[in-house]
Amino acid sequence: MDIIRQRKNLISKIVFQMATIIGIVALLILMFSIFNEAFGYVIFVNEKSPHEIFNSEKNLGEATKEELISILEDNISKGLMRRFNFEQSFSERSAENILELVMTEVVNPKIVKAWSLTSSLFGKKKIIETLKNDYPKGNLEFRSWLSPNFLLSPQSSIPEKTGIITALTGSLMLLLIAIILAFPLGVGTAIYLEEYAKPNRLNNLIQLNIYNLAGIPSIIYGMLGLAVFVRFLEPITSGKIFSQTINSTANGRTILSAGLTLGILILPIIIINAQEAIRGVPKSLRFSSFGLGATQWQTIWHHILPYSMDRILTGSILAVSRALGETAPLILGGASTFVAQKPDSVFSKFTALPIQIYQWTARPQPEFRKVAAAAIIVLLVLLLTLNAGAILLRNHHSKKKKG
Amino acid sequence: MEDKNILNLKNLNVYYGDFRAVKDINLDIPKNKITAFIGPSGCGKSTVLRAINRMNDLVDGTKTEGEIIFQNRNIYNPEVDAVSLRKQIGMVFQKPNPFPKSISENITWGAKINSYKGNMEELVEESLKEAALWDEVKDKLNENALRLSGGQQQRLCIARAIAVKPEIILMDEPASALDPIATLKIEDLMKTLCMDFTIIIVTHNMQQASRISDYTAFMMTDDKRSGNLVEYGKTSELFIRPKNKQTEDYISGRFG
């Protein structure tokens, strides 16, 4: 009897261990495939080689400002020269700036082939062969698709020039609006439901609905956002009511609409988390406050909220990190797939990180998959930062509670 | 009774939903004395105590009938504000429950919310001295109160209740979570406190009731499990010459 019992115990332990291991392996494969794409060798071909245009033994980077200007004059049209001069006169431009112009306008390197990290590490011979046979004029370079340039450039249709700044600002502004809407509203609702509402039929119905709302597919919220914020409240969400003369092409499909939609999406999650946090405040704390002649509001403000704030914040941060990854409501709410300019106000057209990633993976050029991988890393880093913040906050506060 | 009464309970009934937890309590509580409620578990003594400062209002489904007369009016009158009532009738709980704040903040918080105008530092010192805790904590007033020992925490809770300057302090088994030495300190404290305050205490411990209280009320449950008052009188008389058979059985340890 005893042996069977112990064997069962052992088997269940192994089963649970296997479950954990499968989970971890799946995660590792995911991380591997992302990093595998984001780094690797590329072959790029210059439209004009630097040696061709710069008749010198020196490297192009060592050329003086005057030399660079003369290269530009030799290689591009007079009209273009005038335009550059008009934008900022050549005398005011720095040497680095002109070198950049030479690189983009004259040398114009184009990536013709890219490899993943694993084939770069283990198949270098093959890569060099390809370089010699197929691209005699090409140059080989190890490229990190995730680079400072990538983080700071706006979107472009050329994979090596495209960047994530539009999507990143879009996402951050969306989150900000969602938090401003959902946090006070959610915590307020939680306080009302936990502290003031009597358990009658109406309040039970409200409670039940909040639980249901938290489980509704996000695309439904997208429909809501489309109907209410984009269409019905268009004068407000497009900014027309504030007589702003911003781009009228957005037609309500603005950051504001999408941010509000995301706010509504995370509202039930914040409410439920905050309710649980408030419920976790010991009864004794409440009683001791009431026993001293405190009103309900004094008890809430001085004891219940400070005591539960860490858990409320942790729950809210987790809700926000869910909003960060949401795609479906944004697609319905009219996130643009190509926005070349950084959004400058809440009434701008916008795109967001998940949309951008989806859009890049759907492109035919294989290089865009590398770009998408780099963007995924940015998104993951953002998510992990949020979650780490939540954990730090929780530890900080639980230390305080224990005295 | 020859002592001046501060509180009169008249036909007090408390219901939890349909369940009648306490039945027809009639009782006068004398001023500046210690009155103890004793009785077996579930006999409603804590319920009566919580009815006195309307703490029962905080529990959903509680209904109170009858009158509690304090300062010439029924505290269950609609015009009586339960919040200001609780300033006059303070409470100390079974489990020490200081706020997770510093020791001095624990004292001053009650004064602050009641817009106390005097010197806070003096109030802290005065209250802690009265609760016989000052010498132990005077050097660490800014430390978190949760670092104190259980007995110290409970005395802090008493100091916190005193700082609001109530008329009556209700104590719900204040020493049941403490060791014997801490219990003794609390008991000594109560004896000095009753010069300034009226103390009503609920206790499981009959020796404790006989040691410290001036008056004792013995409660029991009837066949419907409602608590009712069996006997009430001077502690010295009730413990030596109980009039009721049930009281005699209980205090002599035959049941309960």
Tab-separated table of C-alpha atoms in Angstrom, chain A residues 146-390:
chain	number	residue	atom	x	y	z
A	146	LEU	CA	18.121	46.725	-33.083
A	147	SER	CA	20.212	49.870	-33.060
A	148	PRO	CA	19.974	53.422	-31.713
A	149	ASN	CA	19.096	54.488	-35.228
A	150	PHE	CA	16.282	51.980	-35.331
A	151	LEU	CA	14.887	53.322	-32.076
A	152	LEU	CA	15.007	56.941	-33.175
A	153	SER	CA	14.029	56.820	-36.853
A	154	PRO	CA	10.521	57.227	-38.179
A	155	GLN	CA	8.959	54.629	-40.396
A	156	SER	CA	10.355	54.073	-43.876
A	157	SER	CA	9.693	51.674	-46.687
A	158	ILE	CA	13.370	50.750	-46.829
A	159	PRO	CA	14.062	48.083	-44.232
A	160	GLU	CA	17.536	49.267	-43.203
A	161	LYS	CA	16.324	52.822	-42.705
A	162	THR	CA	13.048	52.184	-41.015
A	163	GLY	CA	12.643	52.873	-37.329
A	164	ILE	CA	10.270	52.475	-34.482
A	165	ILE	CA	9.936	55.942	-33.024
A	166	THR	CA	6.456	56.557	-34.464
A	167	ALA	CA	5.102	53.301	-33.097
A	168	LEU	CA	6.892	53.726	-29.767
A	169	THR	CA	5.555	57.246	-29.155
A	170	GLY	CA	2.153	56.069	-30.343
A	171	SER	CA	2.122	53.192	-27.865
A	172	LEU	CA	3.358	55.304	-24.959
A	173	MET	CA	0.777	58.019	-25.601
A	174	LEU	CA	-1.961	55.393	-25.842
A	175	LEU	CA	-0.925	53.945	-22.498
A	176	LEU	CA	-0.833	57.356	-20.872
A	177	ILE	CA	-4.379	58.140	-22.006
A	178	ALA	CA	-5.588	54.692	-20.975
A	179	ILE	CA	-4.073	55.105	-17.485
A	180	ILE	CA	-5.465	58.610	-17.018
A	181	LEU	CA	-8.921	57.309	-17.866
A	182	ALA	CA	-8.929	53.889	-16.270
A	183	PHE	CA	-6.949	54.300	-13.035
A	184	PRO	CA	-9.054	56.896	-11.203
A	185	LEU	CA	-12.268	55.484	-12.597
A	186	GLY	CA	-11.311	51.912	-11.716
A	187	VAL	CA	-10.093	52.641	-8.200
A	188	GLY	CA	-13.121	54.839	-7.561
A	189	THR	CA	-15.489	52.108	-8.676
A	190	ALA	CA	-13.674	49.563	-6.553
A	191	ILE	CA	-13.924	51.800	-3.489
A	192	TYR	CA	-17.620	52.338	-4.082
A	193	LEU	CA	-18.367	48.652	-4.589
A	194	GLU	CA	-16.303	47.493	-1.625
A	195	GLU	CA	-16.968	50.232	0.901
A	196	TYR	CA	-20.270	51.881	0.143
A	197	ALA	CA	-22.454	49.581	-1.955
A	198	LYS	CA	-24.894	47.405	-0.055
A	199	PRO	CA	-25.134	43.827	-1.329
A	200	ASN	CA	-28.477	44.214	-3.074
A	201	ARG	CA	-29.634	42.854	-6.400
A	202	LEU	CA	-28.523	45.845	-8.461
A	203	ASN	CA	-25.005	45.891	-7.040
A	204	ASN	CA	-24.671	42.145	-7.460
A	205	LEU	CA	-25.645	42.596	-11.094
A	206	ILE	CA	-23.035	45.326	-11.534
A	207	GLN	CA	-20.406	43.119	-9.923
A	208	LEU	CA	-21.287	40.192	-12.150
A	209	ASN	CA	-21.078	42.396	-15.215
A	210	ILE	CA	-17.658	43.668	-14.279
A	211	TYR	CA	-16.403	40.095	-14.035
A	212	ASN	CA	-17.911	39.389	-17.440
A	213	LEU	CA	-16.451	42.521	-18.998
A	214	ALA	CA	-12.972	41.481	-17.935
A	215	GLY	CA	-13.361	38.341	-20.021
A	216	ILE	CA	-14.771	39.883	-23.179
A	217	PRO	CA	-12.587	39.523	-26.292
A	218	SER	CA	-10.700	42.712	-26.980
A	219	ILE	CA	-12.091	43.030	-30.500
A	220	ILE	CA	-15.497	43.749	-28.988
A	221	TYR	CA	-13.933	46.706	-27.219
A	222	GLY	CA	-12.577	47.707	-30.616
A	223	MET	CA	-16.145	47.737	-31.953
A	224	LEU	CA	-17.205	49.855	-29.000
A	225	GLY	CA	-14.331	52.248	-29.596
A	226	LEU	CA	-15.176	52.484	-33.270
A	227	ALA	CA	-18.841	53.181	-32.623
A	228	VAL	CA	-18.481	55.506	-29.678
A	229	PHE	CA	-15.139	57.267	-29.799
A	230	VAL	CA	-14.332	57.250	-33.522
A	231	ARG	CA	-17.820	57.803	-34.930
A	232	PHE	CA	-20.163	59.202	-32.297
A	233	LEU	CA	-17.712	61.399	-30.410
A	234	GLU	CA	-15.794	62.329	-33.516
A	235	PRO	CA	-16.015	66.107	-32.946
A	236	ILE	CA	-14.275	65.619	-29.622
A	237	THR	CA	-11.818	62.876	-30.470
A	238	SER	CA	-10.731	64.523	-33.690
A	239	GLY	CA	-10.175	67.769	-31.824
A	240	LYS	CA	-12.487	69.766	-34.067
A	241	ILE	CA	-14.508	70.998	-31.117
A	242	PHE	CA	-11.404	72.668	-29.738
A	243	SER	CA	-11.047	74.427	-33.099
A	244	GLN	CA	-7.680	72.920	-33.699
A	245	THR	CA	-6.576	72.944	-37.270
A	246	ILE	CA	-4.794	69.628	-37.161
A	247	ASN	CA	-4.871	67.075	-39.927
A	248	SER	CA	-8.492	66.434	-40.696
A	249	THR	CA	-7.705	63.122	-42.376
A	250	ALA	CA	-7.761	61.366	-39.017
A	251	ASN	CA	-11.560	61.706	-38.754
A	252	GLY	CA	-11.712	60.587	-35.186
A	253	ARG	CA	-9.250	57.746	-35.719
A	254	THR	CA	-6.875	59.463	-33.354
A	255	ILE	CA	-4.646	58.526	-30.458
A	256	LEU	CA	-7.340	59.877	-28.149
A	257	SER	CA	-10.002	57.491	-29.492
A	258	ALA	CA	-7.711	54.495	-29.307
A	259	GLY	CA	-6.356	55.460	-25.877
A	260	LEU	CA	-9.879	55.772	-24.504
A	261	THR	CA	-10.770	52.402	-26.034
A	262	LEU	CA	-7.779	50.805	-24.322
A	263	GLY	CA	-8.744	52.563	-21.101
A	264	ILE	CA	-12.219	51.027	-21.235
A	265	LEU	CA	-10.623	47.676	-22.045
A	266	ILE	CA	-8.455	47.629	-18.919
A	267	LEU	CA	-11.049	49.272	-16.671
A	268	PRO	CA	-12.712	46.030	-15.483
A	269	ILE	CA	-9.313	44.463	-14.810
A	270	ILE	CA	-8.260	47.438	-12.718
A	271	ILE	CA	-11.589	47.391	-10.856
A	272	ILE	CA	-11.323	43.698	-10.012
A	273	ASN	CA	-7.704	44.006	-8.916
A	274	ALA	CA	-8.423	47.058	-6.800
A	275	GLN	CA	-11.451	45.375	-5.241
A	276	GLU	CA	-9.375	42.391	-4.259
A	277	ALA	CA	-6.705	44.670	-2.848
A	278	ILE	CA	-9.266	46.570	-0.777
A	279	ARG	CA	-10.859	43.341	0.385
A	280	GLY	CA	-7.399	42.270	1.571
A	281	VAL	CA	-7.216	45.100	4.094
A	282	PRO	CA	-7.611	43.472	7.512
A	283	LYS	CA	-10.961	44.108	9.211
A	284	SER	CA	-9.100	45.045	12.379
A	285	LEU	CA	-7.578	48.063	10.635
A	286	ARG	CA	-11.016	49.284	9.616
A	287	PHE	CA	-12.451	48.715	13.087
A	288	SER	CA	-9.627	50.483	14.856
A	289	SER	CA	-10.115	53.465	12.598
A	290	PHE	CA	-13.890	53.545	13.085
A	291	GLY	CA	-13.389	52.966	16.803
A	292	LEU	CA	-11.527	56.264	17.036
A	293	GLY	CA	-14.452	58.118	15.553
A	294	ALA	CA	-13.245	58.262	11.969
A	295	THR	CA	-15.743	58.730	9.174
A	296	GLN	CA	-15.891	56.261	6.341
A	297	TRP	CA	-13.983	58.592	4.041
A	298	GLN	CA	-11.241	59.176	6.644
A	299	THR	CA	-10.910	55.430	7.066
A	300	ILE	CA	-10.679	54.907	3.318
A	301	TRP	CA	-8.265	57.742	2.662
A	302	HIS	CA	-5.922	57.298	5.623
A	303	HIS	CA	-5.917	53.524	6.082
A	304	ILE	CA	-7.579	51.469	3.400
A	305	LEU	CA	-6.016	53.128	0.370
A	306	PRO	CA	-2.461	53.380	1.751
A	307	TYR	CA	-2.630	49.771	2.907
A	308	SER	CA	-3.915	48.425	-0.389
A	309	MET	CA	-2.166	50.822	-2.771
A	310	ASP	CA	0.715	48.480	-3.571
A	311	ARG	CA	-1.643	45.763	-4.704
A	312	ILE	CA	-3.818	48.247	-6.584
A	313	LEU	CA	-0.758	49.568	-8.404
A	314	THR	CA	0.584	46.099	-9.149
A	315	GLY	CA	-2.739	45.086	-10.639
A	316	SER	CA	-2.964	48.293	-12.631
A	317	ILE	CA	0.524	47.920	-14.053
A	318	LEU	CA	-0.276	44.390	-15.148
A	319	ALA	CA	-3.472	45.671	-16.769
A	320	VAL	CA	-1.487	48.371	-18.551
A	321	SER	CA	1.007	45.864	-19.831
A	322	ARG	CA	-1.911	43.968	-21.277
A	323	ALA	CA	-3.035	47.139	-23.037
A	324	LEU	CA	0.466	47.556	-24.440
A	325	GLY	CA	0.201	44.288	-26.323
A	326	GLU	CA	-3.375	44.721	-27.531
A	327	THR	CA	-3.754	44.831	-31.306
A	328	ALA	CA	-7.325	44.036	-32.259
A	329	PRO	CA	-9.062	47.091	-30.767
A	330	LEU	CA	-6.472	49.346	-32.341
A	331	ILE	CA	-7.028	47.891	-35.792
A	332	LEU	CA	-10.752	48.521	-35.470
A	333	GLY	CA	-10.167	51.913	-33.924
A	334	GLY	CA	-8.283	52.867	-37.042
A	335	ALA	CA	-4.595	52.662	-36.227
A	336	SER	CA	-2.779	53.592	-39.392
A	337	THR	CA	-0.319	51.087	-40.728
A	338	PHE	CA	1.979	53.676	-42.189
A	339	VAL	CA	2.651	56.894	-40.363
A	340	ALA	CA	5.880	58.604	-41.284
A	341	GLN	CA	5.668	61.321	-38.664
A	342	LYS	CA	5.815	61.139	-34.930
A	343	PRO	CA	2.390	61.883	-33.421
A	344	ASP	CA	2.517	65.414	-32.052
A	345	SER	CA	-0.785	65.612	-30.188
A	346	VAL	CA	-3.554	63.352	-28.942
A	347	PHE	CA	-5.480	64.232	-32.094
A	348	SER	CA	-2.863	62.777	-34.431
A	349	LYS	CA	-3.068	59.704	-36.532
A	350	PHE	CA	-0.978	57.025	-34.978
A	351	THR	CA	0.388	53.558	-35.080
A	352	ALA	CA	1.395	51.319	-32.188
A	353	LEU	CA	4.076	48.707	-31.572
A	354	PRO	CA	1.979	45.562	-32.074
A	355	ILE	CA	0.385	46.989	-35.212
A	356	GLN	CA	3.783	47.941	-36.564
A	357	ILE	CA	5.165	44.483	-35.862
A	358	TYR	CA	2.223	42.825	-37.553
A	359	GLN	CA	2.563	45.101	-40.531
A	360	TRP	CA	6.278	44.437	-40.898
A	361	THR	CA	5.904	40.682	-40.747
A	362	ALA	CA	3.270	40.895	-43.479
A	363	ARG	CA	5.654	42.613	-45.918
A	364	PRO	CA	7.147	40.583	-48.754
A	365	GLN	CA	10.771	41.648	-48.261
A	366	PRO	CA	12.529	39.172	-45.952
A	367	GLU	CA	14.534	41.995	-44.345
A	368	PHE	CA	11.393	43.307	-42.720
A	369	ARG	CA	11.170	40.158	-40.671
A	370	LYS	CA	14.471	41.147	-39.078
A	371	VAL	CA	13.066	44.586	-38.415
A	372	ALA	CA	9.966	43.042	-36.863
A	373	ALA	CA	12.166	40.889	-34.602
A	374	ALA	CA	13.978	43.990	-33.406
A	375	ALA	CA	10.628	45.683	-32.713
A	376	ILE	CA	9.461	42.637	-30.768
A	377	ILE	CA	12.539	42.942	-28.576
A	378	VAL	CA	11.642	46.574	-27.889
A	379	LEU	CA	8.073	45.582	-27.009
A	380	LEU	CA	9.278	42.777	-24.733
A	381	VAL	CA	11.748	45.048	-22.969
A	382	LEU	CA	8.950	47.551	-22.379
A	383	LEU	CA	6.668	44.837	-20.989
A	384	LEU	CA	9.356	43.383	-18.762
A	385	THR	CA	10.189	46.842	-17.447
A	386	LEU	CA	6.558	47.414	-16.517
A	387	ASN	CA	6.299	44.042	-14.803
A	388	ALA	CA	9.586	44.475	-12.978
A	389	GLY	CA	8.310	47.847	-11.786
A	390	ALA	CA	5.216	46.159	-10.441
